[in-house]
Short mmCIF file of C-alpha atoms in Angstrom, two decimals:
data_model
loop_
_atom_site.label_atom_id
_atom_site.label_comp_id
_atom_site.label_asym_id
_atom_site.label_seq_id
_atom_site.Cartn_x
_atom_site.Cartn_y
_atom_site.Cartn_z
CA MET A 1 171.82 23.88 403.05
CA ASN A 2 172.11 26.31 400.16
CA SER A 3 168.99 28.64 399.91
CA ILE A 4 168.21 31.17 397.17
CA SER A 5 168.44 34.65 398.68
CA GLN A 6 165.31 36.74 398.31
CA PRO A 7 165.51 40.40 396.49
CA GLU A 8 164.63 43.47 398.17
CA ASN A 9 161.54 43.91 396.04
CA GLY A 10 160.16 40.74 396.94
CA TYR A 11 160.31 38.86 393.41
CA MET A 12 162.54 36.17 392.17
CA ASP A 13 164.98 36.62 389.41
CA ASP A 14 163.10 36.24 385.93
CA SER A 15 165.76 33.53 384.80
CA LEU A 16 165.57 31.71 387.98
CA SER A 17 161.76 31.88 387.68
CA SER A 18 161.64 30.68 384.36
CA LEU A 19 163.93 27.59 385.25
CA ASP A 20 161.75 26.63 388.15
CA SER A 21 158.55 26.91 385.83
CA ASP A 22 160.13 24.87 383.11
CA LYS A 23 161.39 22.46 385.80
CA ALA A 24 157.91 22.13 387.46
CA MET A 25 156.46 21.44 383.83
CA GLN A 26 158.83 18.54 383.22
CA ASP A 27 158.17 17.01 386.57
CA LEU A 28 154.55 17.20 385.98
CA LEU A 29 154.98 15.58 382.44
CA LEU A 30 157.16 12.82 384.15
CA GLN A 31 154.57 12.18 386.63
CA LEU A 32 151.47 11.84 383.97
CA PRO A 33 151.22 8.73 382.06
CA ALA A 34 152.40 8.76 378.50
CA LYS A 35 148.94 8.14 376.99
CA GLU A 36 147.40 11.24 379.20
CA ALA A 37 150.32 13.42 378.05
CA ASP A 38 149.50 12.42 374.53
CA ASP A 39 146.05 13.26 375.13
CA HIS A 40 146.90 16.69 376.24
CA LEU A 41 148.98 17.40 373.50
CA ILE A 42 146.42 16.55 371.04
CA GLU A 43 143.60 18.75 373.04
CA PHE A 44 146.35 21.77 373.10
CA SER A 45 146.88 21.30 369.36
CA GLU A 46 143.18 21.34 368.55
CA ALA A 47 142.58 24.41 370.60
CA MET A 48 145.39 26.19 368.83
CA ARG A 49 144.00 25.39 365.62
CA THR A 50 140.60 26.55 366.73
CA VAL A 51 142.34 29.94 367.79
CA ALA A 52 144.14 30.07 364.49
CA LYS A 53 140.73 29.59 362.34
CA ALA A 54 139.16 32.29 364.74
CA LEU A 55 142.15 34.82 364.19
CA ARG A 56 141.87 34.17 360.49
CA ARG A 57 138.22 34.90 360.26
CA VAL A 58 138.67 38.09 362.04
CA ALA A 59 141.41 39.17 359.64
CA GLU A 60 139.03 38.61 356.73
CA GLY A 61 136.24 40.32 358.18
CA LYS A 62 138.61 43.34 358.72
CA ALA A 63 139.88 43.14 355.28
CA SER A 64 136.43 43.04 354.04
CA ALA A 65 135.35 46.13 355.86
CA GLN A 66 138.61 47.98 355.05
CA ALA A 67 137.85 47.34 351.29
CA GLU A 68 134.35 48.40 351.46
CA ALA A 69 135.14 51.67 353.52
CA ALA A 70 137.96 52.34 350.98
CA GLU A 71 135.51 51.79 348.02
CA TRP A 72 132.87 54.15 349.79
CA LYS A 73 135.53 56.66 350.01
CA ARG A 74 136.69 56.34 346.79
CA LYS A 75 132.96 56.88 345.41
CA TYR A 76 132.63 60.03 347.55
CA GLU A 77 135.94 61.52 346.50
CA LEU A 78 135.15 61.07 342.71
CA GLU A 79 131.67 62.55 343.08
CA ARG A 80 133.05 65.40 344.97
CA ALA A 81 135.70 66.16 342.71
CA ARG A 82 133.30 65.99 339.74
CA ASN A 83 130.84 68.27 341.53
CA LEU A 84 133.73 70.76 342.18
CA GLN A 85 134.69 70.62 338.33
CA LEU A 86 131.08 71.22 337.06
CA GLU A 87 130.71 74.02 339.58
CA ARG A 88 133.90 75.66 338.46
CA LYS A 89 133.03 75.29 334.82
CA GLU A 90 129.75 76.63 335.19
CA ALA A 91 131.00 79.91 336.75
CA LEU A 92 133.76 79.86 334.15
CA TYR A 93 131.21 80.08 331.35
CA GLN A 94 128.78 82.40 332.88
CA ASP A 95 130.65 85.55 331.13
CA TYR A 96 130.77 84.00 327.72
CA ASP A 97 128.05 85.17 325.06
CA THR A 98 125.08 83.24 323.98
CA GLU A 99 126.55 81.27 321.35
CA VAL A 100 129.31 79.88 323.39
CA LYS A 101 126.87 78.70 325.97
CA ARG A 102 124.65 77.17 323.54
CA THR A 103 127.27 75.07 321.80
CA VAL A 104 129.74 74.01 324.53
CA LEU A 105 128.15 74.15 327.81
CA PRO A 106 125.46 71.26 326.93
CA TYR A 107 128.30 68.93 326.58
CA LEU A 108 130.51 70.28 329.71
CA VAL A 109 127.55 69.71 332.15
CA SER A 110 125.99 66.39 332.38
CA GLU A 111 122.25 65.77 331.54
CA LYS A 112 119.97 64.61 334.09
CA CYS A 113 118.19 61.35 333.57
CA CYS A 114 114.49 61.38 332.81
CA GLY A 115 114.04 58.11 334.54
CA GLN A 116 110.85 57.35 332.39
CA HIS A 117 112.50 54.76 330.24
CA GLY A 118 114.84 52.49 331.86
CA ILE A 119 118.11 54.05 333.19
CA CYS A 120 120.09 56.59 331.04
CA SER A 121 123.91 57.22 331.37
CA HIS A 122 125.74 60.34 330.23
CA GLU A 123 129.36 61.14 330.25
CA VAL A 124 130.85 64.61 330.94
CA LEU A 125 132.81 65.70 327.75
CA ARG A 126 136.43 66.88 328.48
CA ASP A 127 137.39 68.29 325.33
CA GLY A 128 137.34 71.85 326.87
CA GLU A 129 140.74 72.80 328.34
CA GLU A 130 141.30 75.99 330.46
CA THR A 131 144.33 78.24 329.64
CA GLU A 132 145.67 80.68 332.06
CA SER A 133 143.84 83.45 330.30
CA ASN A 134 140.53 81.37 330.89
CA SER A 135 139.99 80.83 327.02
CA ILE A 136 138.27 77.84 325.60
CA VAL A 137 140.18 75.66 323.37
CA VAL A 138 137.89 72.73 321.97
CA ASP A 139 139.58 69.80 320.37
CA SER A 140 137.18 68.33 317.73
CA ARG A 141 139.32 65.17 317.69
CA LEU A 142 138.20 64.21 321.10
CA ARG A 143 134.85 62.57 321.01
CA LYS A 144 132.10 62.11 323.48
CA LYS A 145 131.87 58.77 325.09
CA ALA A 146 128.66 57.18 323.84
CA SER A 147 125.91 56.94 326.40
CA PHE A 148 123.07 54.26 326.27
CA ARG A 149 119.99 53.35 327.81
CA LEU A 150 118.99 49.58 329.11
CA SER A 151 115.35 48.38 329.36
CA TRP A 152 114.21 45.07 330.41
CA GLY A 153 111.08 42.99 330.28
CA CYS A 154 109.38 39.75 329.18
CA ASN A 155 110.84 38.81 325.72
CA GLY A 156 112.65 42.19 325.42
CA SER A 157 109.44 44.18 325.28
CA GLY A 158 110.55 46.54 327.99
CA GLN A 159 107.55 45.79 330.24
CA HIS A 160 107.79 45.10 334.11
CA LYS A 161 110.75 47.52 334.41
CA HIS A 162 112.74 47.23 337.47
CA ASP A 163 116.19 49.01 338.53
CA ILE A 164 118.50 45.70 337.74
CA VAL A 165 121.39 47.89 336.78
CA SER A 166 122.86 51.42 337.55
CA PHE A 167 125.20 53.71 335.60
CA GLU A 168 128.06 55.68 336.80
CA ARG A 169 129.43 58.01 333.81
CA GLY A 170 128.21 55.36 331.15
CA ASN A 171 129.50 52.31 332.96
CA ILE A 172 127.78 49.34 333.96
CA THR A 173 127.48 48.09 337.32
CA THR A 174 125.18 45.59 339.08
CA ALA A 175 122.88 46.84 341.58
CA GLU A 176 120.23 44.46 341.24
CA ARG A 177 119.82 41.82 338.66
CA SER A 178 116.63 40.17 336.64
CA SER A 179 115.85 37.04 334.77
CA LYS A 180 114.08 39.28 332.23
CA GLN A 181 115.62 39.97 328.48
CA ILE A 182 117.73 43.38 328.59
CA SER A 183 117.87 45.42 325.69
CA LEU A 184 120.48 47.91 324.92
CA LYS A 185 119.72 51.33 323.01
CA TRP A 186 122.24 53.81 322.27
CA GLU A 187 121.36 57.36 323.49
CA SER A 188 124.36 58.75 321.38
CA PRO A 189 126.26 56.79 318.57
CA PRO A 190 129.32 54.67 319.45
CA GLN A 191 132.59 56.77 318.49
CA THR A 192 135.15 54.16 319.51
CA VAL A 193 135.58 50.49 319.07
CA LEU A 194 138.19 48.04 320.64
CA VAL A 195 138.97 45.21 318.18
CA LEU A 196 140.59 42.23 320.11
CA THR A 197 141.80 39.04 317.95
CA LYS A 198 142.94 35.55 318.32
CA PRO A 199 146.75 35.45 317.87
CA ASN A 200 148.49 33.37 315.36
CA SER A 201 145.72 33.08 313.08
CA ASN A 202 146.00 34.30 309.22
CA SER A 203 142.34 34.21 308.89
CA VAL A 204 141.68 36.32 311.96
CA ARG A 205 144.43 38.62 310.78
CA ILE A 206 142.93 39.19 307.29
CA LEU A 207 139.32 39.62 308.85
CA CYS A 208 140.88 42.14 311.24
CA ALA A 209 142.25 44.46 308.61
CA GLU A 210 139.16 44.27 306.59
CA MET A 211 136.85 45.06 309.53
CA VAL A 212 139.13 47.96 310.72
CA ARG A 213 139.27 49.33 307.37
CA TRP A 214 135.31 49.10 306.93
CA LEU A 215 134.53 50.75 310.23
CA LYS A 216 136.80 53.50 309.70
CA ASP A 217 135.98 54.53 305.90
CA GLN A 218 132.07 53.57 306.34
CA LYS A 219 131.39 54.33 309.97
CA LYS A 220 133.75 56.97 310.83
CA ILE A 221 134.78 55.24 314.03
CA ASP A 222 137.93 55.35 315.96
CA ILE A 223 139.72 52.15 316.42
CA PHE A 224 141.77 50.78 319.27
CA VAL A 225 143.87 47.31 319.14
CA GLU A 226 146.39 45.59 321.03
CA PRO A 227 149.85 46.68 320.38
CA ARG A 228 150.57 43.30 318.81
CA VAL A 229 147.80 43.87 316.15
CA ARG A 230 148.85 47.38 315.52
CA THR A 231 152.25 46.33 314.59
CA GLU A 232 150.75 43.51 312.22
CA LEU A 233 148.43 46.26 310.57
CA LEU A 234 151.27 48.73 310.05
CA THR A 235 153.59 46.06 308.55
CA GLU A 236 150.89 45.31 306.14
CA SER A 237 150.01 48.90 305.06
CA SER A 238 150.74 52.43 306.35
CA TYR A 239 147.05 53.16 305.76
CA PHE A 240 146.54 51.92 309.22
CA SER A 241 148.47 54.61 310.92
CA PHE A 242 145.25 55.96 312.46
CA VAL A 243 144.74 52.72 314.63
CA LYS A 244 145.41 53.48 318.36
CA SER A 245 146.85 51.19 321.15
CA TRP A 246 148.34 51.47 324.52
CA GLU A 247 151.82 51.26 326.18
CA ASP A 248 151.36 50.45 329.84
CA GLU A 249 149.11 48.82 332.49
CA LYS A 250 147.68 52.34 333.36
CA GLU A 251 146.18 52.97 329.86
CA ILE A 252 144.58 49.51 330.27
CA PHE A 253 143.15 50.42 333.47
CA LEU A 254 141.30 53.59 332.00
CA LEU A 255 140.53 51.83 328.71
CA HIS A 256 136.88 51.45 329.55
CA THR A 257 136.60 55.35 329.70
CA LYS A 258 137.50 55.79 325.91
CA VAL A 259 135.86 52.73 324.36
CA ASP A 260 132.31 52.63 323.81
CA LEU A 261 132.04 49.02 322.18
CA VAL A 262 134.39 45.76 322.18
CA VAL A 263 134.50 43.45 319.14
CA THR A 264 136.33 40.03 319.69
CA LEU A 265 137.45 38.00 316.80
CA GLY A 266 138.07 34.36 317.87
CA GLY A 267 136.44 32.06 320.18
CA ASP A 268 135.44 31.60 323.70
CA GLY A 269 139.02 32.25 325.04
CA THR A 270 139.17 35.66 323.22
CA VAL A 271 136.01 36.56 325.21
CA LEU A 272 137.58 35.50 328.55
CA TRP A 273 140.69 37.59 327.54
CA ALA A 274 138.77 40.72 326.71
CA ALA A 275 137.18 40.17 329.98
CA SER A 276 140.34 40.02 331.85
CA MET A 277 141.32 43.16 330.59
CA PHE A 278 138.97 45.21 332.17
CA LYS A 279 139.07 45.01 336.06
CA GLY A 280 136.08 47.36 336.52
CA PRO A 281 133.33 48.43 334.03
CA VAL A 282 133.24 46.59 330.70
CA PRO A 283 131.87 47.99 327.61
CA PRO A 284 129.37 45.99 325.62
CA VAL A 285 130.96 43.18 323.79
CA VAL A 286 130.33 42.07 320.23
CA PRO A 287 131.88 38.43 320.02
CA PHE A 288 132.24 36.99 316.54
CA SER A 289 132.78 32.94 316.30
CA LEU A 290 136.14 32.25 314.86
CA GLY A 291 136.86 29.10 317.37
CA SER A 292 135.86 25.53 317.82
CA LEU A 293 132.67 25.46 320.22
CA GLY A 294 131.60 29.04 320.74
CA PHE A 295 129.32 29.26 323.62
CA MET A 296 129.51 32.91 324.01
CA THR A 297 130.37 33.80 320.51
CA SER A 298 126.84 34.34 318.74
CA PHE A 299 127.85 36.18 315.48
CA GLN A 300 129.15 34.86 312.36
CA CYS A 301 132.24 36.48 310.89
CA GLU A 302 131.08 36.21 307.31
CA HIS A 303 128.24 38.61 307.92
CA TYR A 304 130.22 41.18 310.16
CA ARG A 305 129.00 44.42 308.26
CA GLU A 306 125.05 43.33 308.75
CA CYS A 307 125.98 42.50 312.61
CA LEU A 308 127.84 45.58 313.41
CA ASN A 309 125.34 47.58 311.52
CA SER A 310 122.51 46.31 313.65
CA VAL A 311 124.42 46.69 316.93
CA LEU A 312 125.86 50.05 316.11
CA LYS A 313 122.15 51.26 315.28
CA GLY A 314 120.47 49.39 318.16
CA PRO A 315 118.57 48.38 319.91
CA VAL A 316 120.54 45.25 320.60
CA SER A 317 119.49 42.33 323.20
CA ILE A 318 122.57 41.62 325.71
CA THR A 319 123.49 39.15 328.24
CA LEU A 320 124.83 40.16 331.68
CA ARG A 321 127.67 37.70 332.28
CA HIS A 322 128.65 37.60 335.92
CA ARG A 323 132.17 37.40 337.05
CA LEU A 324 133.58 36.06 340.33
CA GLN A 325 135.80 37.88 342.21
CA CYS A 326 138.60 35.82 343.84
CA TYR A 327 141.60 36.56 346.29
CA VAL A 328 144.01 34.42 348.20
CA VAL A 329 144.23 34.83 351.99
CA ARG A 330 147.48 33.26 353.17
CA ASP A 331 148.16 31.58 356.59
CA ALA A 332 150.26 34.75 357.61
CA ALA A 333 147.18 36.74 357.61
CA LYS A 334 146.28 35.70 361.20
CA ASP A 335 149.17 37.89 362.17
CA GLU A 336 149.29 40.60 359.42
CA LEU A 337 147.06 41.37 356.86
CA GLU A 338 148.51 39.96 353.52
CA ILE A 339 145.73 39.65 350.78
CA GLU A 340 146.77 39.42 347.47
CA GLU A 341 145.17 41.34 344.48
CA PRO A 342 141.82 40.26 343.47
CA ILE A 343 141.32 38.47 340.26
CA LEU A 344 138.25 38.11 338.10
CA VAL A 345 137.10 35.25 336.39
CA LEU A 346 134.28 34.93 333.82
CA ASN A 347 134.12 30.91 333.66
CA GLU A 348 135.42 29.34 336.88
CA VAL A 349 138.14 29.22 339.41
CA THR A 350 139.30 25.74 339.86
CA ILE A 351 141.12 24.27 343.20
CA ASP A 352 143.10 21.04 342.47
CA ARG A 353 145.54 18.68 343.87
CA GLY A 354 148.19 19.58 341.01
CA MET A 355 151.18 16.91 341.03
CA SER A 356 150.29 15.79 344.45
CA SER A 357 149.59 11.85 344.54
CA TYR A 358 147.21 12.46 347.71
CA LEU A 359 143.60 13.40 347.42
CA THR A 360 142.90 17.20 347.74
CA ASN A 361 141.43 18.05 351.34
CA LEU A 362 139.69 21.35 351.36
CA GLU A 363 137.18 22.98 354.02
CA CYS A 364 134.35 25.18 352.25
CA TYR A 365 132.39 27.72 354.07
CA CYS A 366 129.61 29.82 352.81
CA ASP A 367 129.38 33.34 354.58
CA SER A 368 131.26 31.74 357.57
CA SER A 369 129.01 28.87 357.79
CA PHE A 370 130.54 25.42 357.42
CA VAL A 371 129.40 23.69 354.21
CA THR A 372 131.47 20.48 353.81
CA SER A 373 135.12 18.87 353.35
CA VAL A 374 136.06 18.14 349.89
CA GLN A 375 138.21 15.14 349.66
CA GLY A 376 139.02 14.22 345.79
CA ASP A 377 140.81 15.61 342.95
CA GLY A 378 139.35 19.27 343.83
CA LEU A 379 136.68 21.70 343.57
CA ILE A 380 135.26 24.05 340.81
CA LEU A 381 133.39 27.42 341.59
CA SER A 382 131.71 28.43 338.64
CA THR A 383 129.52 31.27 337.21
CA THR A 384 126.56 30.39 335.12
CA SER A 385 128.42 31.34 331.91
CA GLY A 386 131.06 28.73 332.94
CA SER A 387 128.29 26.08 333.44
CA THR A 388 129.00 24.65 330.05
CA ALA A 389 132.82 24.70 330.70
CA TYR A 390 135.00 22.64 333.12
CA SER A 391 132.01 22.44 335.60
CA LEU A 392 130.01 20.58 332.86
CA ALA A 393 132.74 18.15 332.19
CA ALA A 394 132.72 17.57 336.11
CA GLY A 395 129.09 16.70 336.27
CA GLY A 396 127.60 19.99 336.88
CA SER A 397 124.34 21.28 335.51
CA MET A 398 124.23 23.69 332.23
CA VAL A 399 122.67 26.91 333.82
CA HIS A 400 121.10 29.67 331.61
CA PRO A 401 123.30 32.75 332.20
CA GLN A 402 120.35 34.75 333.59
CA ALA A 403 118.76 32.05 335.20
CA CYS A 404 116.16 32.12 338.53
CA PHE A 405 116.45 29.21 340.93
CA ASP A 406 113.62 30.17 343.30
CA THR A 407 110.46 28.49 342.61
CA ILE A 408 108.68 31.18 344.83
CA CYS A 409 109.59 33.71 342.43
CA ILE A 410 107.89 31.69 339.66
CA TYR A 411 104.80 31.52 341.50
CA PHE A 412 105.12 35.51 342.04
CA VAL A 413 105.72 36.23 338.53
CA GLN A 414 103.23 33.75 336.96
CA LEU A 415 100.34 34.26 339.38
CA LEU A 416 100.56 37.57 340.82
CA GLY A 417 102.34 39.23 337.88
CA TYR A 418 105.33 40.63 340.13
CA HIS A 419 108.77 41.08 338.88
CA CYS A 420 111.27 38.56 339.69
CA PRO A 421 114.10 39.66 341.82
CA CYS A 422 116.28 36.84 341.65
CA VAL A 423 119.70 36.54 340.29
CA PRO A 424 122.15 34.02 338.90
CA GLY A 425 124.40 31.96 341.36
CA ILE A 426 127.51 30.26 341.94
CA LEU A 427 128.02 26.75 340.79
CA PHE A 428 129.76 24.39 343.49
CA THR A 429 131.05 21.18 341.39
CA PRO A 430 133.43 18.92 343.06
CA ILE A 431 135.90 17.05 341.01
CA CYS A 432 135.95 13.18 341.30
CA PRO A 433 134.86 13.35 345.01
CA HIS A 434 135.67 10.15 347.22
CA SER A 435 131.95 10.12 348.01
CA LEU A 436 128.98 8.85 346.47
CA SER A 437 126.67 11.36 347.92
CA PHE A 438 128.60 14.50 346.86
CA ARG A 439 126.42 16.09 344.39
CA PRO A 440 126.89 19.57 342.76
CA LEU A 441 125.12 22.68 344.32
CA ILE A 442 123.89 26.00 343.12
CA LEU A 443 124.45 28.61 345.84
CA PRO A 444 122.82 32.03 345.57
CA GLU A 445 124.88 34.81 344.01
CA TYR A 446 124.88 37.05 347.09
CA VAL A 447 127.05 34.65 349.16
CA THR A 448 131.08 34.51 349.96
CA VAL A 449 132.46 31.36 349.43
CA ARG A 450 135.71 30.53 351.27
CA VAL A 451 137.65 27.42 350.53
CA GLN A 452 140.48 26.73 352.92
CA VAL A 453 143.41 23.97 353.06
CA PRO A 454 143.36 22.64 356.50
CA PHE A 455 146.47 22.29 358.55
CA ASN A 456 146.20 18.70 358.61
CA SER A 457 146.11 18.29 354.63
CA ARG A 458 148.81 15.73 353.48
CA GLY A 459 149.40 17.74 350.49
CA GLN A 460 149.01 21.25 348.82
CA ALA A 461 146.55 22.57 346.74
CA TRP A 462 146.59 24.78 343.48
CA ALA A 463 144.23 27.31 342.17
CA SER A 464 143.66 28.33 338.79
CA PHE A 465 141.55 31.21 337.31
CA ASP A 466 139.68 30.72 333.93
CA GLY A 467 142.57 28.29 333.44
CA LYS A 468 145.61 30.39 334.05
CA ASP A 469 147.30 32.16 336.79
CA ARG A 470 147.95 29.08 339.06
CA LYS A 471 148.75 29.88 342.71
CA LYS A 472 149.63 27.41 345.23
CA LEU A 473 147.75 27.09 348.36
CA GLY A 474 149.78 25.66 351.49
CA ALA A 475 148.34 24.55 354.63
CA GLY A 476 146.24 27.32 356.37
CA ASP A 477 145.91 29.25 353.25
CA ALA A 478 142.37 30.05 351.63
CA LEU A 479 140.52 31.16 348.68
CA VAL A 480 137.84 33.61 349.22
CA CYS A 481 135.19 34.17 346.18
CA SER A 482 132.24 36.41 345.90
CA MET A 483 130.27 37.89 342.78
CA ALA A 484 131.88 40.91 341.35
CA PRO A 485 129.93 43.99 340.87
CA TRP A 486 131.05 44.42 337.28
CA PRO A 487 129.12 42.04 334.76
CA VAL A 488 130.27 41.51 331.02
CA PRO A 489 127.70 42.70 328.98
CA THR A 490 127.67 40.48 325.47
CA ALA A 491 125.51 41.30 322.70
CA CYS A 492 123.11 38.48 321.54
CA GLN A 493 122.11 37.54 317.93
CA VAL A 494 118.57 37.08 318.60
CA ASP A 495 118.35 37.23 322.72
CA SER A 496 119.89 35.46 325.50
CA THR A 497 117.54 32.35 325.81
CA ASN A 498 117.64 31.73 321.93
CA ASP A 499 121.41 32.18 321.79
CA PHE A 500 121.91 29.75 324.81
CA LEU A 501 119.88 27.07 323.36
CA ARG A 502 121.23 27.30 320.00
CA SER A 503 124.97 27.11 321.65
CA ILE A 504 124.13 23.77 323.45
CA HIS A 505 122.57 22.27 320.35
CA GLU A 506 125.19 23.20 317.94
CA GLY A 507 128.08 23.05 320.30
CA LEU A 508 127.53 20.02 322.34
CA HIS A 509 124.80 18.18 320.15
CA TRP A 510 122.60 18.24 323.14
CA ASN A 511 120.12 15.27 323.53
CA LEU A 512 120.94 14.36 319.87
CA ARG A 513 119.25 11.04 318.89
CA LYS A 514 117.26 9.67 316.11
CA ASN A 515 113.44 9.73 316.26
CA GLN A 516 111.51 6.72 317.16
CA SER A 517 110.05 4.92 313.95
CA PHE A 518 106.30 5.80 313.54
CA ASP A 519 105.24 2.52 312.11
CA GLY A 520 105.99 0.36 315.26
CA PRO A 521 103.63 -1.29 317.51
CA ARG A 522 100.95 1.23 318.95
CA GLU A 523 98.74 1.36 322.03
CA SER A 524 95.30 -0.31 321.36
#
C-alpha cells in the first residue's frame, strides 16, 4: 500500500494539503442533498453581501473623517499663513513715517468686527508689493474686495439677531441658519461685478452690452464676463477692451476672491450655471428674468438701472439658497478608497433607470439608518429651491427656500419669543413608485443621505445633477448627498416670502380659479 511520507518538520506539503482540502469539500458536498447545498450557498452569499456592506460603510466613514481632517488642516494653514503675513507686514512698516502708516496700513491690516450689528466681514487688501529694497509699490488699479454685513429678523427689521452665517474674508458660509428675513448691507461699495448671460440670444446680447457700458461709465465698476461674452463684446466694439475674463479652471476657482457681485441675464438655468461655477463661497447674485418661468429670477430687465442702483446702494433682502454636495462611491471602495470629485447642485440630484426596461431598485439610508427600498422609475433628492422643479412634477410639495418644518419651534417663536434655530431640509421624492403608500418625505438638513444600487438589482441606475453630468451607477455603487456648507445668496426684489409667492402665482398659476358667484343660494 502506497503511503505519503511525512516531512521532517512534521507538516504536509502545501500542494498536497490543498488537494486534500478540496477533495474533502467535494466529498462533503456530494454527501449533502442538493437542496441543502443550495441553502448553504444562499446563506454564504447573503453573509458575503452583509460583509461587503459593512466594509463599504467603514470606507465611507474613513473618507468622511479624512475629508473633515483635511478641511480643518486647510483652515489652520490659511489662518496661520495669514497671521504670519500680517505680522511681517506690520514689522515692515514700523519704520515708515506717519503719513504712510495713516494711508497704507489701515488697508493692509484687517479691521476687527464690532459685533454689535449682525456680522461684519473685511478683506485684506493685497495692493502693496514688497521689493528687495523693502520699498512700497501701491497699484491703484487693484481694488479692495467689498465687505458687507448681514442682519436678520422678522420682516427684515434686524431684530432677534442670531449667528446664522459666518464670514471668512468676505465669503459667506453657513454655520447656523434661520427662517428670518435676511438683509445685506454693504460696508464698502462693490467694485467688481461678474455678468453671466444666457447663450444664443440676441436680446440678451444687446442687454449685456448696454448694462456693461452703463456699469462702467456711470458706476465706475470693473466688469468680468465669460470668454465667449468678451469675444462677442469685442466683435461689436473695441470700446469693451476693459472687460476682463479668465483663461483656465484655476482662475475660475479663485473668482470669488475678485468678484463682489454676480449679475445673471437669463432664466433659472442661468442661475444654476452661475452657482455651478463657484465650488466654494458664492458672491451675492442679482438674477434678471429673461427666461420662461423664472422661480429664482425676481428682477425685470426693463428696469435694470433702478434695480442695480438699489442693490449697489443697499441694504437688500437676500435668500440663502442651499446646495447639495454629492459624490459617488464605487463598489471598489470596499477595497480601495475611490471617491469621485464632489458635485454641487442647487436644484436636485435625480437617480433614474435610464434606458433600462426594469424598475429601479435602490436602497436608501439616512445617517446609516435604513430608510426604504425604492422600486419604480427613480428617486429625487431636492433642495428647497428645487422643490418647484422636477420634485414638484413628481408629486413633491412646494417648499419655501427658508422654511421651518418643526412645530415645536413655532411654539417657541410665537409663545416664548425665542429665535427659531431650524433650517431648510432635503426633499425625498420618489418617481412613479410601484407602491401606493410611498409618499414624499422632507428630511432635516443636517443628515447625510446614501442611495445604493443593491447587488441583486436587475439593471443599472443613472444619476444626474441639476439635469446634467449623468453618471452610471452599477451594482454596489452608492450616491452620498449632504447639505453643502456654501449657500447661494440671491437678491430679492421685495423679500424672500414675497418673491416666492409671486413666483408660484405667476409661474404656475397656483390655485387659480374663478370666484364663486355671490348671487347664488345663501344660508338662512
